[in-house]
Short mmCIF file of C-alpha atoms in Angstrom, two decimals:
data_model
loop_
_atom_site.label_atom_id
_atom_site.label_comp_id
_atom_site.label_asym_id
_atom_site.label_seq_id
_atom_site.Cartn_x
_atom_site.Cartn_y
_atom_site.Cartn_z
CA MET O 22 -15.48 -29.36 15.18
CA PHE O 23 -12.80 -31.24 17.10
CA TRP O 24 -11.43 -32.85 13.94
CA ARG O 25 -10.32 -29.48 12.56
CA CYS O 26 -7.45 -29.39 15.06
CA PHE O 27 -5.79 -32.19 13.09
CA LEU O 28 -6.05 -30.67 9.62
CA LEU O 29 -2.74 -30.15 7.87
CA PRO O 30 -1.88 -26.71 6.43
CA VAL O 31 -3.25 -26.26 2.94
CA GLU O 32 -1.03 -24.88 0.20
CA VAL O 33 -2.99 -22.32 -1.78
CA LYS O 34 -1.54 -21.12 -5.05
CA ARG O 35 -1.84 -17.64 -6.51
CA GLU O 36 -3.92 -18.93 -9.41
CA ALA O 37 -6.54 -20.34 -7.05
CA VAL O 38 -6.85 -17.12 -5.05
CA LEU O 39 -7.18 -14.96 -8.16
CA GLN O 40 -9.48 -17.22 -10.18
CA ARG O 41 -12.34 -14.68 -9.97
CA GLN O 42 -10.14 -12.16 -11.80
CA SER O 43 -9.15 -12.13 -15.46
CA GLU O 44 -6.17 -14.37 -16.18
CA GLU O 45 -4.82 -11.75 -18.58
CA ILE O 46 -5.00 -9.07 -15.90
CA ASN O 47 -3.44 -11.40 -13.32
CA ASP O 48 -0.47 -11.93 -15.63
CA LYS O 49 0.02 -8.18 -15.93
CA LEU O 50 -0.21 -7.67 -12.18
CA GLU O 51 2.38 -10.34 -11.50
CA ASN O 52 5.11 -8.47 -13.35
CA VAL O 53 4.84 -5.19 -11.42
CA LYS O 54 6.65 -3.99 -8.30
CA VAL O 55 4.91 -1.34 -6.18
CA VAL O 56 6.73 0.65 -3.50
CA ILE O 57 4.56 1.83 -0.59
CA LEU O 58 5.97 4.77 1.34
CA GLY O 59 4.49 4.32 4.80
CA ALA O 60 2.65 1.56 6.68
CA GLY O 61 0.08 3.54 8.64
CA GLY O 62 -3.59 4.00 7.83
CA LEU O 63 -3.07 4.39 4.11
CA GLY O 64 -0.04 2.16 3.65
CA SER O 65 -1.02 -0.87 5.73
CA ASN O 66 -4.45 -1.03 4.12
CA ALA O 67 -3.08 -0.41 0.62
CA ALA O 68 -0.51 -3.17 1.09
CA HIS O 69 -3.23 -5.70 1.96
CA MET O 70 -5.36 -4.60 -0.99
CA LEU O 71 -2.49 -4.82 -3.48
CA ALA O 72 -1.46 -8.22 -2.14
CA ARG O 73 -5.02 -9.54 -2.57
CA LEU O 74 -5.21 -7.89 -5.98
CA GLY O 75 -2.23 -9.93 -7.11
CA VAL O 76 0.52 -7.34 -7.54
CA GLY O 77 3.69 -9.33 -8.05
CA SER O 78 6.07 -7.60 -5.65
CA LEU O 79 5.72 -5.07 -2.85
CA ILE O 80 8.27 -3.02 -0.95
CA ILE O 81 6.89 -1.24 2.12
CA TYR O 82 8.67 1.42 4.16
CA ASP O 83 8.05 2.64 7.68
CA PHE O 84 10.32 3.46 10.63
CA ASP O 85 7.58 3.54 13.27
CA ILE O 86 6.05 1.06 15.70
CA VAL O 87 2.39 0.16 16.23
CA GLU O 88 0.66 2.16 18.98
CA PRO O 89 -2.84 1.84 20.49
CA SER O 90 -3.99 5.00 18.70
CA ASN O 91 -3.29 3.29 15.36
CA LEU O 92 -5.84 0.53 15.83
CA ASN O 93 -8.91 2.56 14.80
CA ARG O 94 -7.81 2.76 11.16
CA GLN O 95 -4.63 0.79 10.54
CA HIS O 96 -4.36 -2.91 9.68
CA TYR O 97 -3.06 -4.01 13.09
CA GLY O 98 -4.32 -5.59 16.30
CA VAL O 99 -3.57 -5.38 20.02
CA SER O 100 -0.96 -8.14 19.71
CA ASP O 101 0.99 -5.95 17.27
CA ILE O 102 1.51 -3.03 19.66
CA GLY O 103 5.20 -2.22 19.96
CA LYS O 104 6.15 -4.02 16.75
CA MET O 105 7.63 -2.39 13.66
CA LYS O 106 4.85 -1.45 11.24
CA ALA O 107 6.58 -2.45 8.00
CA GLU O 108 7.65 -5.85 9.34
CA THR O 109 4.25 -6.53 10.89
CA THR O 110 2.42 -5.67 7.67
CA ALA O 111 4.66 -8.02 5.73
CA GLU O 112 4.22 -10.82 8.28
CA ARG O 113 0.43 -10.49 8.30
CA ILE O 114 0.25 -10.56 4.52
CA LYS O 115 2.53 -13.60 4.34
CA GLU O 116 0.28 -15.37 6.84
CA LEU O 117 -2.77 -14.66 4.69
CA LEU O 118 -1.15 -15.19 1.29
CA PRO O 119 2.22 -16.97 1.62
CA TYR O 120 3.05 -16.64 -2.07
CA VAL O 121 3.16 -12.83 -1.96
CA ASP O 122 6.60 -11.28 -2.52
CA ILE O 123 6.77 -8.45 0.02
CA GLU O 124 9.85 -6.81 1.50
CA PRO O 125 9.59 -4.62 4.61
CA ARG O 126 12.14 -1.88 5.18
CA ASN O 127 12.30 -0.28 8.61
CA GLU O 128 13.57 3.07 7.43
CA LEU O 129 12.58 6.70 7.60
CA VAL O 130 11.98 7.76 4.01
CA ASP O 131 14.00 10.76 2.89
CA GLU O 132 15.35 11.88 -0.47
CA ASN O 133 18.32 9.54 -0.22
CA VAL O 134 16.03 6.56 0.36
CA LEU O 135 13.85 7.60 -2.58
CA SER O 136 16.91 7.88 -4.79
CA SER O 137 18.06 4.38 -3.84
CA VAL O 138 14.68 2.70 -4.30
CA TYR O 139 13.64 4.58 -7.44
CA GLU O 140 15.21 2.09 -9.84
CA GLU O 141 13.65 -0.87 -8.01
CA GLY O 142 10.00 0.09 -8.25
CA ASP O 143 7.59 0.50 -11.14
CA ILE O 144 4.87 2.45 -9.31
CA PHE O 145 5.11 4.40 -6.05
CA ILE O 146 2.38 5.04 -3.46
CA GLU O 147 2.65 7.80 -0.88
CA ALA O 148 1.25 6.97 2.56
CA PHE O 149 2.88 9.54 4.81
CA ASP O 150 1.47 11.15 7.94
CA THR O 151 3.30 14.47 7.79
CA VAL O 152 3.00 17.33 5.33
CA SER O 153 6.78 17.74 5.22
CA SER O 154 7.25 14.16 4.03
CA LYS O 155 4.49 14.58 1.44
CA VAL O 156 6.12 17.74 0.07
CA MET O 157 9.57 16.14 0.02
CA ALA O 158 8.35 13.12 -1.94
CA TYR O 159 6.20 15.17 -4.30
CA ASP O 160 9.17 17.37 -5.19
CA PHE O 161 11.31 14.27 -5.75
CA PHE O 162 8.88 12.58 -8.12
CA ALA O 163 7.90 15.79 -9.90
CA GLY O 164 11.34 15.81 -11.49
CA ARG O 165 11.16 12.19 -12.61
CA GLU O 166 8.99 10.01 -14.84
CA LYS O 167 7.74 6.96 -12.94
CA PRO O 168 4.12 6.96 -11.72
CA TYR O 169 3.59 8.45 -8.27
CA ILE O 170 0.27 8.25 -6.44
CA CYS O 171 -0.17 10.63 -3.51
CA THR O 172 -2.86 11.98 -1.23
CA THR O 173 -4.17 15.20 0.25
CA GLY O 174 -6.98 15.77 2.72
CA VAL O 175 -7.04 12.39 4.47
CA ALA O 176 -7.99 13.68 7.93
CA GLY O 177 -11.50 14.41 9.13
CA PRO O 178 -14.63 12.26 9.24
CA SER O 179 -15.94 13.18 5.81
CA GLY O 180 -15.22 15.00 2.57
CA GLU O 181 -15.93 14.65 -1.11
CA LEU O 182 -13.15 12.51 -2.50
CA SER O 183 -11.77 13.08 -5.97
CA ARG O 184 -8.71 12.59 -8.14
CA ARG O 185 -6.46 14.85 -10.12
CA ASP O 186 -3.95 13.63 -12.70
CA LEU O 187 -0.87 15.77 -13.23
CA GLY O 188 1.03 13.84 -15.86
CA HIS O 189 2.70 10.91 -14.12
CA ILE O 190 1.58 12.16 -10.69
CA HIS O 191 -1.89 11.19 -9.49
CA VAL O 192 -3.42 12.86 -6.42
CA VAL O 193 -6.42 11.52 -4.48
CA GLY O 194 -8.26 12.82 -1.42
CA ASP O 195 -10.70 15.58 -0.51
CA PHE O 196 -8.20 18.38 -1.28
CA GLN O 197 -9.14 20.26 1.89
CA GLY O 198 -5.64 20.48 3.29
CA GLU O 199 -3.97 18.75 6.21
CA ASP O 200 -4.78 21.17 9.04
CA ARG O 201 -6.29 18.55 11.39
CA ASN O 202 -5.18 15.20 12.75
CA ASP O 203 -8.38 13.30 13.56
CA CYS O 204 -8.70 10.27 11.25
CA TYR O 205 -11.57 7.85 10.61
CA ILE O 206 -11.38 4.45 8.98
CA PRO O 207 -14.13 4.84 6.34
CA LYS O 208 -12.39 7.83 4.78
CA VAL O 209 -8.85 6.46 5.24
CA MET O 210 -9.71 3.13 3.63
CA ALA O 211 -11.62 4.82 0.83
CA ILE O 212 -8.55 6.90 -0.05
CA ALA O 213 -6.26 3.86 0.20
CA ALA O 214 -8.63 2.04 -2.15
CA MET O 215 -8.50 4.97 -4.57
CA GLU O 216 -4.71 4.75 -4.61
CA CYS O 217 -4.92 1.02 -5.37
CA SER O 218 -7.48 1.66 -8.11
CA VAL O 219 -5.01 4.03 -9.76
CA VAL O 220 -2.34 1.33 -9.54
CA LEU O 221 -4.62 -1.14 -11.31
CA GLU O 222 -5.54 1.41 -13.97
CA LEU O 223 -1.88 2.23 -14.66
CA ILE O 224 -1.02 -1.46 -14.97
CA LEU O 225 -3.88 -2.13 -17.38
CA LYS O 226 -2.84 0.86 -19.50
CA LYS O 227 0.87 -0.05 -19.17
CA GLU O 228 1.61 3.46 -17.96
CA TYR O 229 4.60 2.54 -15.81
#
């Protein structure tokens, strides 16, 4: 198909991409800002899902770079090795869907960062690797009111996934603890998808 080399870039609008979804739901999605805390296995995949879903604005945090060991479950390729995860996720999404409003922040998330971004976001997704970061963020959001979606039991090749709702905090995973570090893409992506499903549910119910 030699002629394809001479095709001009095509401008694709949000409405065209989302035409298989309800227009009413698309309008609701457009007015929401989701903050993703981490751009690893959970965060990079969740960011792509939420962008394709039509969430209006995304902020994604991560201080780390892409490494070869990330490629089995995270939304990166060999050409991304050595690049900042948050920036790379944003760049890839903008390449796929240029209309998406996504802001990468190359920062280590601590309580000060959460305090500064709290007023910006409507819904917050946890996508941390370490238990200490998960506990820190959980404690922060437990004393506040905005929706917070977090995970437990992401590691391991299998596990029965479920969800528990604790007021404005929603927890997904297999609830088997975090005492191992081997991760597999089917389970990681399933949990990321569960987090995104909670986001959609909250938006439809206007619980944010």
